[in-house]
């Protein structure tokens, strides 16, 4: 080993500070980005209070109009995704009722296709 021209380096992991209860688990707000963490904390609070959580949906009439406008412009679902700057398969999931559009999605669809989507 006399021919080696480097020095040995030891890497150590940073450990948790030990307490009586073990390592501290991060809270929801620490694990998720701000908006998502706040949303999840609010949902957990509502669950703890036994409140009913109602899931919003895209209005059925809005779905029909969205499909009609997309077809009248001769666009496939993938082309409509690209035109509106949305992730792939977004229109397929919107039209099937499996996806709820964000505010950005609603404004983009209204600008590009001229359809005002309504949530129920």
PDB file of C-alpha atoms in Angstrom:
ATOM      1  CA  UNK A   1       0.000   0.000   0.000  1.00  0.00           C
ATOM      2  CA  UNK A   2       2.983   2.285  -0.052  1.00  0.00           C
ATOM      3  CA  UNK A   3       2.401   3.045  -3.731  1.00  0.00           C
ATOM      4  CA  UNK A   4      -1.011   4.717  -3.246  1.00  0.00           C
ATOM      5  CA  UNK A   5      -0.951   8.486  -3.601  1.00  0.00           C
ATOM      6  CA  UNK A   6      -4.239   9.361  -1.884  1.00  0.00           C
ATOM      7  CA  UNK A   7      -5.433   9.580   1.660  1.00  0.00           C
ATOM      8  CA  UNK A   8      -8.284   7.595   3.109  1.00  0.00           C
ATOM      9  CA  UNK A   9     -11.509   9.541   3.618  1.00  0.00           C
ATOM     10  CA  UNK A  10     -14.258   8.306   5.915  1.00  0.00           C
ATOM     11  CA  UNK A  11     -17.825   9.399   5.149  1.00  0.00           C
ATOM     12  CA  UNK A  12     -20.366   9.302   7.957  1.00  0.00           C
ATOM     13  CA  UNK A  13     -24.125   9.664   7.761  1.00  0.00           C
ATOM     14  CA  UNK A  14     -25.717  12.297   9.901  1.00  0.00           C
ATOM     15  CA  UNK A  15     -27.719  10.580  12.544  1.00  0.00           C
ATOM     16  CA  UNK A  16     -30.857  11.618  14.314  1.00  0.00           C
ATOM     17  CA  UNK A  17     -30.526  13.209  17.690  1.00  0.00           C
ATOM     18  CA  UNK A  18     -31.727  10.504  19.967  1.00  0.00           C
ATOM     19  CA  UNK A  19     -34.479  11.288  22.386  1.00  0.00           C
ATOM     20  CA  UNK A  20     -36.601   9.122  24.575  1.00  0.00           C
ATOM     21  CA  UNK A  21     -39.183   8.605  21.816  1.00  0.00           C
ATOM     22  CA  UNK A  22     -36.759   7.978  18.952  1.00  0.00           C
ATOM     23  CA  UNK A  23     -36.338  10.006  15.758  1.00  0.00           C
ATOM     24  CA  UNK A  24     -38.931  12.696  15.104  1.00  0.00           C
ATOM     25  CA  UNK A  25     -41.219  12.048  12.149  1.00  0.00           C
ATOM     26  CA  UNK A  26     -41.801  14.999   9.822  1.00  0.00           C
ATOM     27  CA  UNK A  27     -45.261  16.527   9.860  1.00  0.00           C
ATOM     28  CA  UNK A  28     -47.425  16.726   6.758  1.00  0.00           C
ATOM     29  CA  UNK A  29     -46.397  20.344   6.217  1.00  0.00           C
ATOM     30  CA  UNK A  30     -42.724  19.363   6.302  1.00  0.00           C
ATOM     31  CA  UNK A  31     -43.185  16.469   3.848  1.00  0.00           C
ATOM     32  CA  UNK A  32     -45.266  18.249   1.218  1.00  0.00           C
ATOM     33  CA  UNK A  33     -44.993  21.619  -0.534  1.00  0.00           C
ATOM     34  CA  UNK A  34     -46.894  24.447   1.174  1.00  0.00           C
ATOM     35  CA  UNK A  35     -50.176  24.375  -0.724  1.00  0.00           C
ATOM     36  CA  UNK A  36     -50.423  20.604  -0.729  1.00  0.00           C
ATOM     37  CA  UNK A  37     -49.468  20.345   2.940  1.00  0.00           C
ATOM     38  CA  UNK A  38     -52.055  22.936   3.942  1.00  0.00           C
ATOM     39  CA  UNK A  39     -54.718  21.202   1.883  1.00  0.00           C
ATOM     40  CA  UNK A  40     -53.951  17.815   3.431  1.00  0.00           C
ATOM     41  CA  UNK A  41     -53.875  19.287   6.936  1.00  0.00           C
ATOM     42  CA  UNK A  42     -57.306  20.845   6.349  1.00  0.00           C
ATOM     43  CA  UNK A  43     -58.675  17.517   5.103  1.00  0.00           C
ATOM     44  CA  UNK A  44     -57.263  15.682   8.126  1.00  0.00           C
ATOM     45  CA  UNK A  45     -58.818  18.276  10.421  1.00  0.00           C
ATOM     46  CA  UNK A  46     -62.200  17.816   8.733  1.00  0.00           C
ATOM     47  CA  UNK A  47     -61.888  14.044   9.045  1.00  0.00           C
ATOM     48  CA  UNK A  48     -61.097  14.404  12.755  1.00  0.00           C
ATOM     49  CA  UNK A  49     -64.235  16.546  13.162  1.00  0.00           C
ATOM     50  CA  UNK A  50     -66.320  13.925  11.270  1.00  0.00           C
ATOM     51  CA  UNK A  51     -67.280  16.421   8.568  1.00  0.00           C
ATOM     52  CA  UNK A  52     -68.496  15.196   5.210  1.00  0.00           C
ATOM     53  CA  UNK A  53     -66.061  15.910   2.387  1.00  0.00           C
ATOM     54  CA  UNK A  54     -67.754  16.519  -0.955  1.00  0.00           C
ATOM     55  CA  UNK A  55     -65.682  15.910  -4.070  1.00  0.00           C
ATOM     56  CA  UNK A  56     -66.276  18.438  -6.837  1.00  0.00           C
ATOM     57  CA  UNK A  57     -66.969  17.166 -10.349  1.00  0.00           C
ATOM     58  CA  UNK A  58     -67.045  18.608 -13.812  1.00  0.00           C
ATOM     59  CA  UNK A  59     -70.610  19.480 -14.788  1.00  0.00           C
ATOM     60  CA  UNK A  60     -71.970  16.878 -17.284  1.00  0.00           C
ATOM     61  CA  UNK A  61     -73.155  19.611 -19.661  1.00  0.00           C
ATOM     62  CA  UNK A  62     -69.647  21.140 -19.635  1.00  0.00           C
ATOM     63  CA  UNK A  63     -68.177  17.755 -20.581  1.00  0.00           C
ATOM     64  CA  UNK A  64     -70.531  17.450 -23.561  1.00  0.00           C
ATOM     65  CA  UNK A  65     -69.736  20.966 -24.758  1.00  0.00           C
ATOM     66  CA  UNK A  66     -65.992  20.330 -24.328  1.00  0.00           C
ATOM     67  CA  UNK A  67     -66.177  17.175 -26.469  1.00  0.00           C
ATOM     68  CA  UNK A  68     -68.301  18.917 -29.132  1.00  0.00           C
ATOM     69  CA  UNK A  69     -65.936  21.908 -29.382  1.00  0.00           C
ATOM     70  CA  UNK A  70     -62.861  19.669 -29.547  1.00  0.00           C
ATOM     71  CA  UNK A  71     -64.416  17.582 -32.334  1.00  0.00           C
ATOM     72  CA  UNK A  72     -65.702  20.638 -34.223  1.00  0.00           C
ATOM     73  CA  UNK A  73     -62.131  21.973 -34.364  1.00  0.00           C
ATOM     74  CA  UNK A  74     -60.957  18.556 -35.623  1.00  0.00           C
ATOM     75  CA  UNK A  75     -58.664  17.891 -32.673  1.00  0.00           C
ATOM     76  CA  UNK A  76     -57.811  14.570 -31.108  1.00  0.00           C
ATOM     77  CA  UNK A  77     -57.544  14.393 -27.328  1.00  0.00           C
ATOM     78  CA  UNK A  78     -53.737  14.400 -27.528  1.00  0.00           C
ATOM     79  CA  UNK A  79     -53.733  17.408 -29.873  1.00  0.00           C
ATOM     80  CA  UNK A  80     -56.061  19.254 -27.486  1.00  0.00           C
ATOM     81  CA  UNK A  81     -53.671  18.426 -24.622  1.00  0.00           C
ATOM     82  CA  UNK A  82     -50.778  19.946 -26.558  1.00  0.00           C
ATOM     83  CA  UNK A  83     -52.783  22.986 -27.676  1.00  0.00           C
ATOM     84  CA  UNK A  84     -53.836  23.794 -24.109  1.00  0.00           C
ATOM     85  CA  UNK A  85     -50.404  23.021 -22.647  1.00  0.00           C
ATOM     86  CA  UNK A  86     -51.731  20.243 -20.443  1.00  0.00           C
ATOM     87  CA  UNK A  87     -50.113  16.893 -19.584  1.00  0.00           C
ATOM     88  CA  UNK A  88     -50.705  13.971 -21.916  1.00  0.00           C
ATOM     89  CA  UNK A  89     -54.045  12.147 -21.448  1.00  0.00           C
ATOM     90  CA  UNK A  90     -55.584  15.108 -19.586  1.00  0.00           C
ATOM     91  CA  UNK A  91     -58.473  15.471 -22.030  1.00  0.00           C
ATOM     92  CA  UNK A  92     -59.156  11.744 -21.952  1.00  0.00           C
ATOM     93  CA  UNK A  93     -59.377  11.842 -18.151  1.00  0.00           C
ATOM     94  CA  UNK A  94     -61.420  15.079 -18.153  1.00  0.00           C
ATOM     95  CA  UNK A  95     -63.937  13.721 -20.634  1.00  0.00           C
ATOM     96  CA  UNK A  96     -64.197  10.435 -18.705  1.00  0.00           C
ATOM     97  CA  UNK A  97     -64.743  12.281 -15.419  1.00  0.00           C
ATOM     98  CA  UNK A  98     -61.606  10.895 -13.759  1.00  0.00           C
ATOM     99  CA  UNK A  99     -59.787  14.239 -13.529  1.00  0.00           C
ATOM    100  CA  UNK A 100     -60.750  17.573 -12.050  1.00  0.00           C
ATOM    101  CA  UNK A 101     -59.368  20.548 -13.997  1.00  0.00           C
ATOM    102  CA  UNK A 102     -57.245  23.083 -12.139  1.00  0.00           C
ATOM    103  CA  UNK A 103     -57.836  26.815 -12.459  1.00  0.00           C
ATOM    104  CA  UNK A 104     -54.988  26.998 -14.963  1.00  0.00           C
ATOM    105  CA  UNK A 105     -56.545  24.170 -17.005  1.00  0.00           C
ATOM    106  CA  UNK A 106     -59.950  25.879 -17.032  1.00  0.00           C
ATOM    107  CA  UNK A 107     -58.512  29.201 -18.217  1.00  0.00           C
ATOM    108  CA  UNK A 108     -56.361  27.498 -20.869  1.00  0.00           C
ATOM    109  CA  UNK A 109     -59.319  25.506 -22.230  1.00  0.00           C
ATOM    110  CA  UNK A 110     -61.487  28.620 -22.275  1.00  0.00           C
ATOM    111  CA  UNK A 111     -58.798  30.580 -24.130  1.00  0.00           C
ATOM    112  CA  UNK A 112     -57.952  27.877 -26.702  1.00  0.00           C
ATOM    113  CA  UNK A 113     -61.327  26.177 -27.278  1.00  0.00           C
ATOM    114  CA  UNK A 114     -63.795  28.804 -26.091  1.00  0.00           C
ATOM    115  CA  UNK A 115     -65.451  26.498 -23.530  1.00  0.00           C
ATOM    116  CA  UNK A 116     -66.202  27.742 -20.012  1.00  0.00           C
ATOM    117  CA  UNK A 117     -66.018  24.690 -17.752  1.00  0.00           C
ATOM    118  CA  UNK A 118     -68.184  24.605 -14.637  1.00  0.00           C
ATOM    119  CA  UNK A 119     -67.629  22.521 -11.522  1.00  0.00           C
ATOM    120  CA  UNK A 120     -70.476  21.059  -9.486  1.00  0.00           C
TER     121      UNK A 120
END
